[in-house]
PDB file of C-alpha atoms and ligand atoms in Angstrom:
ATOM      1  CA  MET M  45      41.408 -24.162 -52.834  1.00  0.00           C
ATOM      2  CA  ALA M  46      41.263 -24.679 -49.092  1.00  0.00           C
ATOM      3  CA  ALA M  47      45.060 -24.531 -48.865  1.00  0.00           C
ATOM      4  CA  LEU M  48      45.078 -21.248 -50.761  1.00  0.00           C
ATOM      5  CA  ALA M  49      42.489 -19.683 -48.474  1.00  0.00           C
ATOM      6  CA  ASN M  50      44.450 -20.824 -45.442  1.00  0.00           C
ATOM      7  CA  GLY M  51      47.697 -19.429 -46.843  1.00  0.00           C
ATOM      8  CA  GLY M  52      45.964 -16.131 -47.492  1.00  0.00           C
ATOM      9  CA  ALA M  53      44.746 -16.004 -43.900  1.00  0.00           C
ATOM     10  CA  ILE M  54      48.226 -16.625 -42.562  1.00  0.00           C
ATOM     11  CA  SER M  55      49.822 -13.930 -44.666  1.00  0.00           C
ATOM     12  CA  TYR M  56      47.023 -11.524 -43.718  1.00  0.00           C
ATOM     13  CA  TYR M  57      47.612 -12.311 -40.034  1.00  0.00           C
ATOM     14  CA  HIS M  58      51.341 -11.927 -40.539  1.00  0.00           C
ATOM     15  CA  ARG M  59      50.871  -8.534 -42.170  1.00  0.00           C
ATOM     16  CA  MET M  60      48.576  -7.281 -39.421  1.00  0.00           C
ATOM     17  CA  SER M  61      50.837  -8.500 -36.635  1.00  0.00           C
ATOM     18  CA  ASN M  62      53.773  -6.555 -38.065  1.00  0.00           C
ATOM     19  CA  ASN M  63      51.816  -3.340 -38.277  1.00  0.00           C
ATOM     20  CA  ILE M  64      52.463  -0.963 -35.393  1.00  0.00           C
ATOM     21  CA  ARG M  65      49.905   1.685 -34.489  1.00  0.00           C
ATOM     22  CA  ASP M  66      51.207   4.985 -33.127  1.00  0.00           C
ATOM     23  CA  MET M  67      50.831   8.741 -33.267  1.00  0.00           C
ATOM     24  CA  GLY M  68      53.380  10.618 -35.355  1.00  0.00           C
ATOM     25  CA  ILE M  69      54.526  14.176 -36.078  1.00  0.00           C
ATOM     26  CA  CYS M  70      55.940  14.694 -39.552  1.00  0.00           C
ATOM     27  CA  LEU M  71      59.420  16.246 -39.298  1.00  0.00           C
ATOM     28  CA  ARG M  72      60.846  15.697 -42.773  1.00  0.00           C
ATOM     29  CA  VAL M  73      59.309  15.094 -46.201  1.00  0.00           C
ATOM     30  CA  VAL M  74      61.122  14.374 -49.451  1.00  0.00           C
ATOM     31  CA  ASP M  75      59.380  13.487 -52.709  1.00  0.00           C
ATOM     32  CA  PHE M  76      60.490  10.004 -53.698  1.00  0.00           C
ATOM     33  CA  SER M  77      58.758   9.509 -57.037  1.00  0.00           C
ATOM     34  CA  GLU M  78      55.706  10.799 -58.867  1.00  0.00           C
ATOM     35  CA  THR M  79      53.490   9.159 -56.275  1.00  0.00           C
ATOM     36  CA  SER M  80      55.505   8.473 -53.099  1.00  0.00           C
ATOM     37  CA  GLN M  81      57.310  10.314 -50.304  1.00  0.00           C
ATOM     38  CA  VAL M  82      60.136   9.493 -47.937  1.00  0.00           C
ATOM     39  CA  VAL M  83      59.311  10.929 -44.529  1.00  0.00           C
ATOM     40  CA  THR M  84      60.728  11.035 -41.029  1.00  0.00           C
ATOM     41  CA  LEU M  85      58.040  10.767 -38.382  1.00  0.00           C
ATOM     42  CA  PHE M  86      58.582  11.412 -34.690  1.00  0.00           C
ATOM     43  CA  THR M  87      56.336   8.724 -33.253  1.00  0.00           C
ATOM     44  CA  ARG M  88      55.156   8.834 -29.665  1.00  0.00           C
ATOM     45  CA  GLU M  89      56.015   5.270 -28.642  1.00  0.00           C
ATOM     46  CA  ASN M  90      58.677   4.312 -31.206  1.00  0.00           C
ATOM     47  CA  GLY M  91      60.819   7.432 -31.587  1.00  0.00           C
ATOM     48  CA  LEU M  92      62.046   8.737 -34.927  1.00  0.00           C
ATOM     49  CA  GLN M  93      60.962   6.525 -37.819  1.00  0.00           C
ATOM     50  CA  PRO M  94      62.304   7.152 -41.304  1.00  0.00           C
ATOM     51  CA  ALA M  95      59.641   5.654 -43.562  1.00  0.00           C
ATOM     52  CA  ILE M  96      58.433   5.388 -47.114  1.00  0.00           C
ATOM     53  CA  ALA M  97      54.875   6.479 -47.811  1.00  0.00           C
ATOM     54  CA  LYS M  98      54.101   4.582 -51.011  1.00  0.00           C
ATOM     55  CA  GLY M  99      51.370   6.113 -53.131  1.00  0.00           C
ATOM     56  CA  SER M 100      50.813   8.978 -50.684  1.00  0.00           C
ATOM     57  CA  LYS M 101      50.567  11.507 -53.536  1.00  0.00           C
ATOM     58  CA  ARG M 102      47.977   9.520 -55.464  1.00  0.00           C
ATOM     59  CA  PRO M 103      44.381  10.770 -55.247  1.00  0.00           C
ATOM     60  CA  LYS M 104      42.916   9.418 -52.023  1.00  0.00           C
ATOM     61  CA  LYS M 105      40.918   6.219 -52.225  1.00  0.00           C
ATOM     62  CA  SER M 106      38.110   5.735 -49.730  1.00  0.00           C
ATOM     63  CA  GLY M 107      38.714   3.735 -46.549  1.00  0.00           C
ATOM     64  CA  ALA M 108      41.941   2.986 -44.721  1.00  0.00           C
ATOM     65  CA  GLY M 109      45.404   3.852 -45.933  1.00  0.00           C
ATOM     66  CA  ILE M 110      47.287   7.087 -46.355  1.00  0.00           C
ATOM     67  CA  SER M 111      44.935  10.087 -46.250  1.00  0.00           C
ATOM     68  CA  GLY M 112      46.959  12.175 -48.703  1.00  0.00           C
ATOM     69  CA  PRO M 113      50.442  13.647 -49.136  1.00  0.00           C
ATOM     70  CA  LEU M 114      52.166  14.111 -45.779  1.00  0.00           C
ATOM     71  CA  ASP M 115      52.919  17.692 -44.732  1.00  0.00           C
ATOM     72  CA  LEU M 116      55.587  18.969 -42.353  1.00  0.00           C
ATOM     73  CA  LEU M 117      54.531  19.559 -38.728  1.00  0.00           C
ATOM     74  CA  THR M 118      51.176  17.774 -38.998  1.00  0.00           C
ATOM     75  CA  ILE M 119      50.277  15.135 -36.431  1.00  0.00           C
ATOM     76  CA  GLY M 120      48.436  11.981 -37.383  1.00  0.00           C
ATOM     77  CA  GLU M 121      47.374   8.499 -36.375  1.00  0.00           C
ATOM     78  CA  MET M 122      49.536   6.070 -38.251  1.00  0.00           C
ATOM     79  CA  MET M 123      50.396   2.443 -38.826  1.00  0.00           C
ATOM     80  CA  PHE M 124      53.740   1.244 -40.038  1.00  0.00           C
ATOM     81  CA  ILE M 125      55.771  -1.897 -40.602  1.00  0.00           C
ATOM     82  CA  PRO M 126      59.120  -1.421 -38.882  1.00  0.00           C
ATOM     83  CA  LYS M 127      62.391  -2.430 -40.533  1.00  0.00           C
ATOM     84  CA  PRO M 128      65.842  -3.045 -39.085  1.00  0.00           C
ATOM     85  CA  THR M 129      67.836   0.107 -38.314  1.00  0.00           C
ATOM     86  CA  GLY M 130      69.074   1.735 -41.492  1.00  0.00           C
ATOM     87  CA  ASP M 131      66.112   0.617 -43.634  1.00  0.00           C
ATOM     88  CA  LEU M 132      62.981   2.658 -44.207  1.00  0.00           C
ATOM     89  CA  ALA M 133      59.866   1.546 -42.383  1.00  0.00           C
ATOM     90  CA  ILE M 134      56.755   1.204 -44.538  1.00  0.00           C
ATOM     91  CA  LEU M 135      53.977   3.614 -43.689  1.00  0.00           C
ATOM     92  CA  THR M 136      50.743   1.689 -44.241  1.00  0.00           C
ATOM     93  CA  SER M 137      48.284   4.225 -42.876  1.00  0.00           C
ATOM     94  CA  TRP M 138      48.280   7.940 -42.066  1.00  0.00           C
ATOM     95  CA  ASP M 139      45.261   9.862 -40.825  1.00  0.00           C
ATOM     96  CA  VAL M 140      45.943  13.570 -40.173  1.00  0.00           C
ATOM     97  CA  GLN M 141      44.597  14.754 -36.801  1.00  0.00           C
ATOM     98  CA  ASN M 142      45.884  18.338 -36.785  1.00  0.00           C
ATOM     99  CA  TYR M 143      47.077  20.190 -39.854  1.00  0.00           C
ATOM    100  CA  ARG M 144      48.038  23.219 -37.692  1.00  0.00           C
ATOM    101  CA  PRO M 145      46.293  25.807 -39.889  1.00  0.00           C
ATOM    102  CA  ALA M 146      47.114  28.759 -37.583  1.00  0.00           C
ATOM    103  CA  LEU M 147      50.840  28.038 -37.838  1.00  0.00           C
ATOM    104  CA  ARG M 148      50.696  28.184 -41.633  1.00  0.00           C
ATOM    105  CA  HIS M 149      49.598  31.830 -41.457  1.00  0.00           C
ATOM    106  CA  ASP M 150      52.146  32.950 -38.875  1.00  0.00           C
ATOM    107  CA  LEU M 151      55.695  33.343 -40.201  1.00  0.00           C
ATOM    108  CA  PRO M 152      57.608  33.769 -36.889  1.00  0.00           C
ATOM    109  CA  GLY M 153      55.743  30.758 -35.490  1.00  0.00           C
ATOM    110  CA  LEU M 154      56.238  28.670 -38.625  1.00  0.00           C
ATOM    111  CA  ASN M 155      59.974  29.437 -38.701  1.00  0.00           C
ATOM    112  CA  ARG M 156      60.328  28.340 -35.084  1.00  0.00           C
ATOM    113  CA  ALA M 157      58.315  25.213 -35.821  1.00  0.00           C
ATOM    114  CA  LEU M 158      60.707  24.285 -38.647  1.00  0.00           C
ATOM    115  CA  LEU M 159      63.614  24.833 -36.281  1.00  0.00           C
ATOM    116  CA  CYS M 160      61.914  22.625 -33.642  1.00  0.00           C
ATOM    117  CA  ALA M 161      61.695  19.888 -36.291  1.00  0.00           C
ATOM    118  CA  GLU M 162      65.399  20.207 -37.113  1.00  0.00           C
ATOM    119  CA  ILE M 163      66.370  20.237 -33.425  1.00  0.00           C
ATOM    120  CA  THR M 164      64.360  17.058 -32.833  1.00  0.00           C
ATOM    121  CA  LEU M 165      65.951  15.313 -35.831  1.00  0.00           C
ATOM    122  CA  ASN M 166      69.450  16.301 -34.698  1.00  0.00           C
ATOM    123  CA  ILE M 167      69.093  15.540 -31.021  1.00  0.00           C
ATOM    124  CA  LEU M 168      67.385  12.112 -31.084  1.00  0.00           C
ATOM    125  CA  GLN M 169      68.611   8.770 -32.371  1.00  0.00           C
ATOM    126  CA  PRO M 170      66.203   6.831 -34.648  1.00  0.00           C
ATOM    127  CA  HIS M 171      63.972   4.198 -32.957  1.00  0.00           C
ATOM    128  CA  ASP M 172      64.601   5.624 -29.455  1.00  0.00           C
ATOM    129  CA  PRO M 173      61.239   6.474 -27.816  1.00  0.00           C
ATOM    130  CA  HIS M 174      60.772   9.804 -26.016  1.00  0.00           C
ATOM    131  CA  PRO M 175      56.994  10.048 -25.381  1.00  0.00           C
ATOM    132  CA  GLU M 176      57.327  13.078 -23.063  1.00  0.00           C
ATOM    133  CA  LEU M 177      59.267  15.007 -25.685  1.00  0.00           C
ATOM    134  CA  PHE M 178      56.670  14.003 -28.266  1.00  0.00           C
ATOM    135  CA  ASP M 179      53.950  15.550 -26.076  1.00  0.00           C
ATOM    136  CA  ASP M 180      56.136  18.637 -25.583  1.00  0.00           C
ATOM    137  CA  LEU M 181      56.643  19.050 -29.331  1.00  0.00           C
ATOM    138  CA  ASP M 182      52.924  18.680 -30.017  1.00  0.00           C
ATOM    139  CA  ALA M 183      52.147  21.308 -27.342  1.00  0.00           C
ATOM    140  CA  THR M 184      54.884  23.625 -28.668  1.00  0.00           C
ATOM    141  CA  LEU M 185      53.626  23.441 -32.246  1.00  0.00           C
ATOM    142  CA  ASP M 186      50.185  24.419 -30.968  1.00  0.00           C
ATOM    143  CA  MET M 187      51.585  27.426 -29.049  1.00  0.00           C
ATOM    144  CA  LEU M 188      53.951  28.770 -31.708  1.00  0.00           C
ATOM    145  CA  ALA M 189      51.186  30.612 -33.575  1.00  0.00           C
ATOM    146  CA  GLY M 190      50.043  32.374 -30.385  1.00  0.00           C
ATOM    147  CA  PRO M 191      51.229  34.874 -27.771  1.00  0.00           C
ATOM    148  CA  GLN M 192      53.404  32.238 -26.041  1.00  0.00           C
ATOM    149  CA  CYS M 193      55.461  31.670 -29.208  1.00  0.00           C
ATOM    150  CA  ARG M 194      58.858  32.751 -27.937  1.00  0.00           C
ATOM    151  CA  ARG M 195      58.618  31.231 -24.452  1.00  0.00           C
ATOM    152  CA  ALA M 196      57.225  27.974 -25.844  1.00  0.00           C
ATOM    153  CA  PHE M 197      60.131  27.764 -28.268  1.00  0.00           C
ATOM    154  CA  LEU M 198      62.667  28.215 -25.445  1.00  0.00           C
ATOM    155  CA  ALA M 199      60.838  25.623 -23.342  1.00  0.00           C
ATOM    156  CA  TYR M 200      61.070  23.144 -26.211  1.00  0.00           C
ATOM    157  CA  CYS M 201      64.803  23.813 -26.662  1.00  0.00           C
ATOM    158  CA  LEU M 202      65.279  23.046 -22.959  1.00  0.00           C
ATOM    159  CA  ALA M 203      63.163  19.886 -23.157  1.00  0.00           C
ATOM    160  CA  ALA M 204      65.148  18.679 -26.188  1.00  0.00           C
ATOM    161  CA  LEU M 205      68.453  19.301 -24.393  1.00  0.00           C
ATOM    162  CA  GLU M 206      67.196  17.422 -21.355  1.00  0.00           C
ATOM    163  CA  HIS M 207      66.126  14.411 -23.437  1.00  0.00           C
ATOM    164  CA  ALA M 208      69.496  14.332 -25.159  1.00  0.00           C
ATOM    165  CA  GLY M 209      71.188  14.201 -21.741  1.00  0.00           C
ATOM    166  CA  PHE M 210      72.520  17.768 -21.797  1.00  0.00           C
ATOM    167  CA  SER M 211      70.246  19.415 -19.270  1.00  0.00           C
ATOM    168  CA  PRO M 212      71.877  22.747 -18.347  1.00  0.00           C
ATOM    169  CA  ALA M 213      72.064  23.717 -14.640  1.00  0.00           C
ATOM    170  CA  PHE M 214      70.870  27.316 -14.514  1.00  0.00           C
ATOM    171  CA  SER M 215      69.497  28.008 -11.061  1.00  0.00           C
ATOM    172  CA  ARG M 216      72.546  27.693  -8.745  1.00  0.00           C
ATOM    173  CA  CYS M 217      76.177  28.647  -8.794  1.00  0.00           C
ATOM    174  CA  HIS M 218      78.258  25.575  -9.590  1.00  0.00           C
ATOM    175  CA  VAL M 219      81.072  26.793  -7.283  1.00  0.00           C
ATOM    176  CA  CYS M 220      79.449  28.153  -4.103  1.00  0.00           C
ATOM    177  CA  GLY M 221      76.111  26.362  -4.495  1.00  0.00           C
ATOM    178  CA  LYS M 222      74.047  29.471  -3.771  1.00  0.00           C
ATOM    179  CA  PRO M 223      70.996  30.324  -5.883  1.00  0.00           C
ATOM    180  CA  LEU M 224      71.747  32.883  -8.602  1.00  0.00           C
ATOM    181  CA  LEU M 225      70.373  36.350  -7.876  1.00  0.00           C
ATOM    182  CA  PRO M 226      68.178  38.032 -10.485  1.00  0.00           C
ATOM    183  CA  ASP M 227      69.790  41.456 -10.115  1.00  0.00           C
ATOM    184  CA  GLN M 228      73.400  40.198 -10.226  1.00  0.00           C
ATOM    185  CA  PRO M 229      75.575  39.277 -13.200  1.00  0.00           C
ATOM    186  CA  ALA M 230      76.124  35.561 -13.824  1.00  0.00           C
ATOM    187  CA  GLN M 231      78.217  33.396 -16.140  1.00  0.00           C
ATOM    188  CA  PHE M 232      77.245  30.309 -18.114  1.00  0.00           C
ATOM    189  CA  PHE M 233      79.867  27.713 -19.130  1.00  0.00           C
ATOM    190  CA  PRO M 234      78.606  25.984 -22.293  1.00  0.00           C
ATOM    191  CA  HIS M 235      81.037  23.050 -22.267  1.00  0.00           C
ATOM    192  CA  ALA M 236      80.206  22.191 -18.661  1.00  0.00           C
ATOM    193  CA  SER M 237      76.487  23.170 -18.933  1.00  0.00           C
ATOM    194  CA  THR M 238      76.826  24.977 -15.595  1.00  0.00           C
ATOM    195  CA  ALA M 239      76.566  28.534 -14.269  1.00  0.00           C
ATOM    196  CA  THR M 240      78.383  30.569 -11.655  1.00  0.00           C
ATOM    197  CA  CYS M 241      77.316  33.625  -9.691  1.00  0.00           C
ATOM    198  CA  GLY M 242      79.004  37.018 -10.056  1.00  0.00           C
ATOM    199  CA  GLN M 243      81.392  36.305  -7.149  1.00  0.00           C
ATOM    200  CA  CYS M 244      82.697  32.892  -8.287  1.00  0.00           C
ATOM    201  CA  ASP M 245      84.669  31.721 -11.273  1.00  0.00           C
ATOM    202  CA  ARG M 246      85.906  28.519 -12.875  1.00  0.00           C
ATOM    203  CA  PRO M 247      88.050  27.843 -15.944  1.00  0.00           C
ATOM    204  CA  GLY M 248      86.603  27.573 -19.431  1.00  0.00           C
ATOM    205  CA  GLU M 249      84.755  29.541 -22.080  1.00  0.00           C
ATOM    206  CA  ARG M 250      81.893  31.481 -20.622  1.00  0.00           C
ATOM    207  CA  VAL M 251      78.941  33.659 -21.556  1.00  0.00           C
ATOM    208  CA  ARG M 252      78.364  36.634 -19.259  1.00  0.00           C
ATOM    209  CA  LEU M 253      74.723  37.535 -18.817  1.00  0.00           C
ATOM    210  CA  PRO M 254      72.281  38.846 -16.203  1.00  0.00           C
ATOM    211  CA  GLY M 255      71.284  36.312 -13.535  1.00  0.00           C
ATOM    212  CA  ASN M 256      67.594  36.944 -14.171  1.00  0.00           C
ATOM    213  CA  ILE M 257      67.819  35.343 -17.651  1.00  0.00           C
ATOM    214  CA  LEU M 258      69.291  32.082 -16.314  1.00  0.00           C
ATOM    215  CA  LEU M 259      66.797  32.063 -13.449  1.00  0.00           C
ATOM    216  CA  ALA M 260      63.897  32.597 -15.859  1.00  0.00           C
ATOM    217  CA  LEU M 261      65.121  29.649 -17.951  1.00  0.00           C
ATOM    218  CA  SER M 262      65.400  27.441 -14.863  1.00  0.00           C
ATOM    219  CA  ARG M 263      61.767  28.247 -13.989  1.00  0.00           C
ATOM    220  CA  LEU M 264      60.311  27.812 -17.451  1.00  0.00           C
ATOM    221  CA  PRO M 265      57.564  25.151 -17.391  1.00  0.00           C
ATOM    222  CA  ARG M 266      57.633  22.238 -19.826  1.00  0.00           C
ATOM    223  CA  PRO M 267      55.702  23.006 -23.040  1.00  0.00           C
ATOM    224  CA  SER M 268      52.994  20.460 -22.174  1.00  0.00           C
ATOM    225  CA  GLU M 269      52.424  22.323 -18.865  1.00  0.00           C
ATOM    226  CA  MET M 270      52.788  25.804 -20.370  1.00  0.00           C
ATOM    227  CA  LYS M 271      49.973  25.007 -22.784  1.00  0.00           C
ATOM    228  CA  ASN M 272      47.483  24.979 -19.893  1.00  0.00           C
ATOM    229  CA  MET M 273      48.811  28.130 -18.230  1.00  0.00           C
ATOM    230  CA  GLU M 274      47.940  31.756 -18.741  1.00  0.00           C
ATOM    231  CA  ALA M 275      49.889  33.247 -21.654  1.00  0.00           C
ATOM    232  CA  ARG M 276      52.904  35.433 -20.838  1.00  0.00           C
ATOM    233  CA  ALA M 277      54.828  37.243 -23.517  1.00  0.00           C
ATOM    234  CA  GLY M 278      58.144  37.865 -21.696  1.00  0.00           C
ATOM    235  CA  ASN M 279      60.784  40.551 -22.242  1.00  0.00           C
ATOM    236  CA  ALA M 280      61.926  40.638 -25.895  1.00  0.00           C
ATOM    237  CA  GLN M 281      65.597  41.332 -25.199  1.00  0.00           C
ATOM    238  CA  ALA M 282      65.863  38.666 -22.499  1.00  0.00           C
ATOM    239  CA  LEU M 283      64.109  36.181 -24.811  1.00  0.00           C
ATOM    240  CA  ASN M 284      66.619  36.958 -27.578  1.00  0.00           C
ATOM    241  CA  THR M 285      69.594  36.420 -25.275  1.00  0.00           C
ATOM    242  CA  ALA M 286      68.123  33.166 -23.981  1.00  0.00           C
ATOM    243  CA  GLN M 287      67.367  31.952 -27.509  1.00  0.00           C
ATOM    244  CA  VAL M 288      70.968  32.495 -28.657  1.00  0.00           C
ATOM    245  CA  LEU M 289      72.241  30.718 -25.527  1.00  0.00           C
ATOM    246  CA  LEU M 290      70.019  27.649 -26.000  1.00  0.00           C
ATOM    247  CA  LEU M 291      70.570  27.330 -29.764  1.00  0.00           C
ATOM    248  CA  ASP M 292      74.342  27.542 -29.207  1.00  0.00           C
ATOM    249  CA  GLN M 293      73.965  24.848 -26.552  1.00  0.00           C
ATOM    250  CA  ILE M 294      72.006  22.551 -28.890  1.00  0.00           C
ATOM    251  CA  GLU M 295      74.626  22.995 -31.636  1.00  0.00           C
ATOM    252  CA  LEU M 296      77.361  22.221 -29.114  1.00  0.00           C
ATOM    253  CA  ALA M 297      75.548  19.137 -27.768  1.00  0.00           C
ATOM    254  CA  THR M 298      74.906  17.681 -31.225  1.00  0.00           C
ATOM    255  CA  ASP M 299      78.114  18.979 -32.836  1.00  0.00           C
ATOM    256  CA  ARG M 300      75.979  20.170 -35.765  1.00  0.00           C
ATOM    257  CA  LYS M 301      74.966  23.591 -37.037  1.00  0.00           C
ATOM    258  CA  LEU M 302      71.224  24.181 -37.250  1.00  0.00           C
ATOM    259  CA  LYS M 303      70.458  25.051 -40.877  1.00  0.00           C
ATOM    260  CA  THR M 304      67.106  26.685 -40.116  1.00  0.00           C
ATOM    261  CA  ARG M 305      68.525  28.784 -37.277  1.00  0.00           C
ATOM    262  CA  SER M 306      68.881  31.872 -39.487  1.00  0.00           C
ATOM    263  CA  LEU M 307      65.079  31.841 -39.939  1.00  0.00           C
ATOM    264  CA  VAL M 308      64.507  32.834 -36.320  1.00  0.00           C
ATOM    265  CA  GLU M 309      67.406  35.159 -35.573  1.00  0.00           C
ATOM    266  CA  TRP M 310      65.562  38.234 -36.779  1.00  0.00           C
ATOM    267  CA  SER M 311      61.939  37.405 -36.044  1.00  0.00           C
TER     268      SER M 311
HETATM  269 ZN1   ZN F 435      79.089  31.415  -6.481  1.00  0.00          ZN
END
């Protein structure tokens, strides 16, 4: 009897020691069976974690565990047992902190949020922590249902590019080194992630656009900073041009088309 109790204590300790506590944003949900889901969570300290949420669709029992079916874009406190790369982690607890109700009633915001989720999944490798980008995504999802929607989305695209190691250089001419001028034409070279002023040139495919758009992008605050600043709507046409530029850049950097991109092209 004593041996059994001891063995139980060891396995309990073992189970607890393997459990990792983190915050997570739900980026992908697939029903796995009548009662379970396979999810991909962007965790703050442990990066992307593909995981199985066993029994998440069963009626909630009281106490610890999974608080209910996981929904896209929600953020929660979680515990999980990690597995070697390629295997699904086991989600042992999920407690929703923000269901983002405003976003669920705002179609342009919701569409951009879905695209943010896809961008994050495409641009990061599993198990690679990016806590700053996690904070940026959380801030962006909060802003997408408000007046900052379009600028916040662009700021998140820039943050994602930066974290993937493809930070574009927008503020200065790559050839002469001078700052771009807002009232002059400029060129952006997607494959080199650099810009030139109207007077300089370099070989390669280029996008011609007004200097003020590249300058505005270079001055855009990070989403986690923007969240605490006064809201600014921005010029619709300039925002459209910048959005096309950044989404093209993300597709180029990841060598993948964004499936949800069409959701935002006309909203
Ligand atoms: Zn120049």
